[in-house]
Amino acid sequence: TGGGPVFINLIHDIDLLRYLCGEIVQVQALQSNAWRRNEVEETSVAIVRFESGALGTVSVSDHVVAPWSWELTAKENPSYHPTGQFCYLIGGSHGSLELPANRVWRNRDKRSWLEPVEAQTSAADDKDPLVSQIEHFCKVIAGEAMPLVSGLEGLKTLRVIDTMKRSAENGGAAVEISHQQG
């Protein structure tokens, strides 16, 4: 069978979550192919537990019309019409992050629900990230640079995706993830 949106799309989101939030150590996932009835999922949702104890949710579907995909929000590729929306929200006890706007929300003076929340936005690099990736890849091939991400990091993300699939196949049971080498 071919790949569904978990292996094709969500894998990149998991990569980013691991980079920003740390290792994912447990997953509970559900998936559905109820609309098209293909062999692969068209929608999947998961609750993830990070090594720090933080919890997160992720969802993916290639069957909905929505303005929140990376392609429609990041303005990286002129083929896509930007929506001005976000695609990632990461909340924390000292602030929250909105991507791809690079906007951090936090209390100005002290942490309190009664205090105003303010946003600070960091400027993004204007260089085309796809061009940057190809340039770096060429430097790696020429022996002029090391890869920015190791094969081990890719394997860890693949383990998370594989665990999501196993959890969904078992009715959403919580599944622990071991990132031990070997």
Short mmCIF file of C-alpha atoms in Angstrom, two decimals:
data_model
loop_
_atom_site.label_atom_id
_atom_site.label_comp_id
_atom_site.label_asym_id
_atom_site.label_seq_id
_atom_site.Cartn_x
_atom_site.Cartn_y
_atom_site.Cartn_z
CA THR A 1 0.00 0.00 0.00
CA GLY A 2 1.03 3.62 -0.40
CA GLY A 3 1.67 6.10 2.34
CA GLY A 4 -1.04 8.14 3.97
CA PRO A 5 -0.71 11.60 5.51
CA VAL A 6 0.89 10.26 8.69
CA PHE A 7 4.00 9.02 6.85
CA ILE A 8 3.94 11.71 4.16
CA ASN A 9 3.01 14.85 6.13
CA LEU A 10 2.79 14.35 9.89
CA ILE A 11 6.32 12.95 10.05
CA HIS A 12 7.64 16.49 9.44
CA ASP A 13 5.48 17.90 12.23
CA ILE A 14 6.75 15.22 14.61
CA ASP A 15 10.32 16.11 13.61
CA LEU A 16 9.65 19.75 14.49
CA LEU A 17 7.92 18.90 17.78
CA ARG A 18 10.87 16.74 18.83
CA TYR A 19 13.24 19.59 17.97
CA LEU A 20 11.23 22.21 19.88
CA CYS A 21 9.83 20.18 22.79
CA GLY A 22 12.11 17.16 23.29
CA GLU A 23 11.73 13.43 22.94
CA ILE A 24 8.28 11.88 22.65
CA VAL A 25 8.06 8.88 24.97
CA GLN A 26 4.41 7.82 24.68
CA VAL A 27 1.69 8.00 22.04
CA GLN A 28 -2.06 7.36 21.90
CA ALA A 29 -3.42 7.61 18.37
CA LEU A 30 -6.55 7.01 16.31
CA GLN A 31 -6.90 7.03 12.56
CA SER A 32 -9.70 6.78 10.03
CA ASN A 33 -10.24 6.05 6.37
CA ALA A 34 -14.03 6.32 6.69
CA TRP A 35 -14.59 8.64 3.76
CA ARG A 36 -12.55 7.19 0.90
CA ARG A 37 -12.16 3.67 2.28
CA ASN A 38 -8.57 3.45 1.00
CA GLU A 39 -6.09 1.08 2.59
CA VAL A 40 -4.28 3.99 4.26
CA GLU A 41 -5.60 6.52 6.74
CA GLU A 42 -6.92 9.87 5.57
CA THR A 43 -7.13 11.33 9.07
CA SER A 44 -5.17 10.70 12.25
CA VAL A 45 -5.04 12.28 15.71
CA ALA A 46 -2.67 11.60 18.58
CA ILE A 47 -1.86 12.58 22.13
CA VAL A 48 1.87 12.58 22.75
CA ARG A 49 3.79 12.64 26.04
CA PHE A 50 7.20 14.26 26.03
CA GLU A 51 10.12 13.16 28.18
CA SER A 52 9.63 16.35 30.24
CA GLY A 53 6.09 15.25 31.14
CA ALA A 54 4.48 17.82 28.83
CA LEU A 55 1.55 16.67 26.71
CA GLY A 56 0.73 17.59 23.13
CA THR A 57 -1.84 16.87 20.47
CA VAL A 58 -1.30 16.48 16.75
CA SER A 59 -3.71 15.88 13.91
CA VAL A 60 -3.43 15.40 10.17
CA SER A 61 -5.88 14.87 7.36
CA ASP A 62 -5.62 14.95 3.60
CA HIS A 63 -9.40 15.07 3.33
CA VAL A 64 -10.30 18.44 4.85
CA VAL A 65 -10.26 21.96 3.50
CA ALA A 66 -8.31 24.05 6.02
CA PRO A 67 -6.11 27.16 6.11
CA TRP A 68 -3.61 25.78 8.65
CA SER A 69 -1.10 23.68 6.70
CA TRP A 70 2.56 24.67 6.65
CA GLU A 71 2.35 25.26 2.91
CA LEU A 72 -0.55 27.70 3.29
CA THR A 73 0.92 29.56 6.27
CA ALA A 74 4.70 29.73 5.81
CA LYS A 75 4.79 31.69 2.53
CA GLU A 76 7.81 29.63 1.45
CA ASN A 77 6.46 28.46 -1.86
CA PRO A 78 4.81 30.91 -4.28
CA SER A 79 2.68 28.05 -5.67
CA TYR A 80 0.58 28.16 -2.49
CA HIS A 81 -1.74 31.04 -1.64
CA PRO A 82 -0.94 32.20 1.93
CA THR A 83 -3.81 32.35 4.40
CA GLY A 84 -2.25 34.49 7.14
CA GLN A 85 -3.05 31.77 9.67
CA PHE A 86 -0.85 29.74 12.01
CA CYS A 87 -0.15 26.03 11.80
CA TYR A 88 1.57 25.38 15.15
CA LEU A 89 0.62 26.59 18.62
CA ILE A 90 2.86 25.53 21.49
CA GLY A 91 1.76 26.63 24.95
CA GLY A 92 4.05 26.79 27.95
CA SER A 93 3.93 28.01 31.54
CA HIS A 94 6.05 31.10 30.76
CA GLY A 95 4.78 31.85 27.26
CA SER A 96 3.34 30.41 24.08
CA LEU A 97 4.72 30.17 20.55
CA GLU A 98 2.82 30.68 17.30
CA LEU A 99 4.42 29.44 14.09
CA PRO A 100 5.23 30.29 11.36
CA ALA A 101 4.66 33.88 12.53
CA ASN A 102 7.52 33.50 15.07
CA ARG A 103 5.24 35.14 17.62
CA VAL A 104 5.82 34.60 21.35
CA TRP A 105 2.98 35.44 23.74
CA ARG A 106 3.69 36.15 27.42
CA ASN A 107 2.70 38.31 30.37
CA ARG A 108 4.57 41.61 30.47
CA ASP A 109 5.10 41.91 34.23
CA LYS A 110 4.10 38.77 36.09
CA ARG A 111 2.53 35.46 35.16
CA SER A 112 -1.17 35.69 35.86
CA TRP A 113 -4.41 35.13 34.02
CA LEU A 114 -5.39 38.59 35.23
CA GLU A 115 -2.38 40.28 33.58
CA PRO A 116 -2.39 41.30 29.92
CA VAL A 117 -0.76 38.97 27.42
CA GLU A 118 1.51 40.58 24.84
CA ALA A 119 3.07 39.29 21.66
CA GLN A 120 6.61 39.75 20.37
CA THR A 121 7.36 38.74 16.81
CA SER A 122 10.83 37.82 15.55
CA ALA A 123 11.69 38.48 11.94
CA ALA A 124 12.10 35.42 9.76
CA ASP A 125 14.91 34.90 7.30
CA ASP A 126 13.78 35.98 3.84
CA LYS A 127 15.93 33.40 2.06
CA ASP A 128 14.04 30.60 0.32
CA PRO A 129 14.42 27.59 2.65
CA LEU A 130 14.24 25.10 -0.21
CA VAL A 131 17.20 26.82 -1.90
CA SER A 132 19.07 26.85 1.43
CA GLN A 133 18.47 23.12 1.86
CA ILE A 134 19.77 22.31 -1.63
CA GLU A 135 22.83 24.54 -1.14
CA HIS A 136 23.62 22.84 2.16
CA PHE A 137 23.03 19.37 0.67
CA CYS A 138 25.53 20.16 -2.11
CA LYS A 139 28.08 21.26 0.51
CA VAL A 140 27.57 18.00 2.41
CA ILE A 141 28.12 16.00 -0.79
CA ALA A 142 31.27 18.02 -1.52
CA GLY A 143 32.56 17.33 2.00
CA GLU A 144 32.39 21.03 2.93
CA ALA A 145 29.71 20.68 5.62
CA MET A 146 28.18 18.15 7.99
CA PRO A 147 24.48 17.27 7.81
CA LEU A 148 22.38 19.49 10.07
CA VAL A 149 20.31 16.49 11.16
CA SER A 150 21.70 13.02 11.75
CA GLY A 151 20.27 9.76 10.52
CA LEU A 152 19.67 8.86 14.17
CA GLU A 153 17.32 11.84 14.56
CA GLY A 154 15.40 10.69 11.49
CA LEU A 155 15.18 7.19 12.97
CA LYS A 156 13.81 8.56 16.25
CA THR A 157 11.08 10.43 14.37
CA LEU A 158 10.29 7.31 12.36
CA ARG A 159 9.94 5.37 15.65
CA VAL A 160 7.36 7.90 16.84
CA ILE A 161 5.40 7.59 13.59
CA ASP A 162 5.59 3.79 13.72
CA THR A 163 4.35 3.88 17.32
CA MET A 164 1.44 6.13 16.31
CA LYS A 165 0.44 3.62 13.64
CA ARG A 166 0.65 0.72 16.12
CA SER A 167 -1.41 2.61 18.70
CA ALA A 168 -4.11 3.40 16.12
CA GLU A 169 -4.17 -0.21 14.94
CA ASN A 170 -4.75 -1.25 18.57
CA GLY A 171 -7.73 1.04 19.19
CA GLY A 172 -5.77 4.00 20.55
CA ALA A 173 -3.92 2.14 23.29
CA ALA A 174 -1.08 4.09 24.90
CA VAL A 175 2.25 2.84 23.57
CA GLU A 176 5.63 3.65 25.13
CA ILE A 177 8.55 4.58 22.88
CA SER A 178 12.11 3.55 23.60
CA HIS A 179 14.78 5.67 21.95
CA GLN A 180 17.59 3.39 23.11
CA GLN A 181 20.04 2.64 20.33
CA GLY A 182 20.26 -0.89 19.14
#
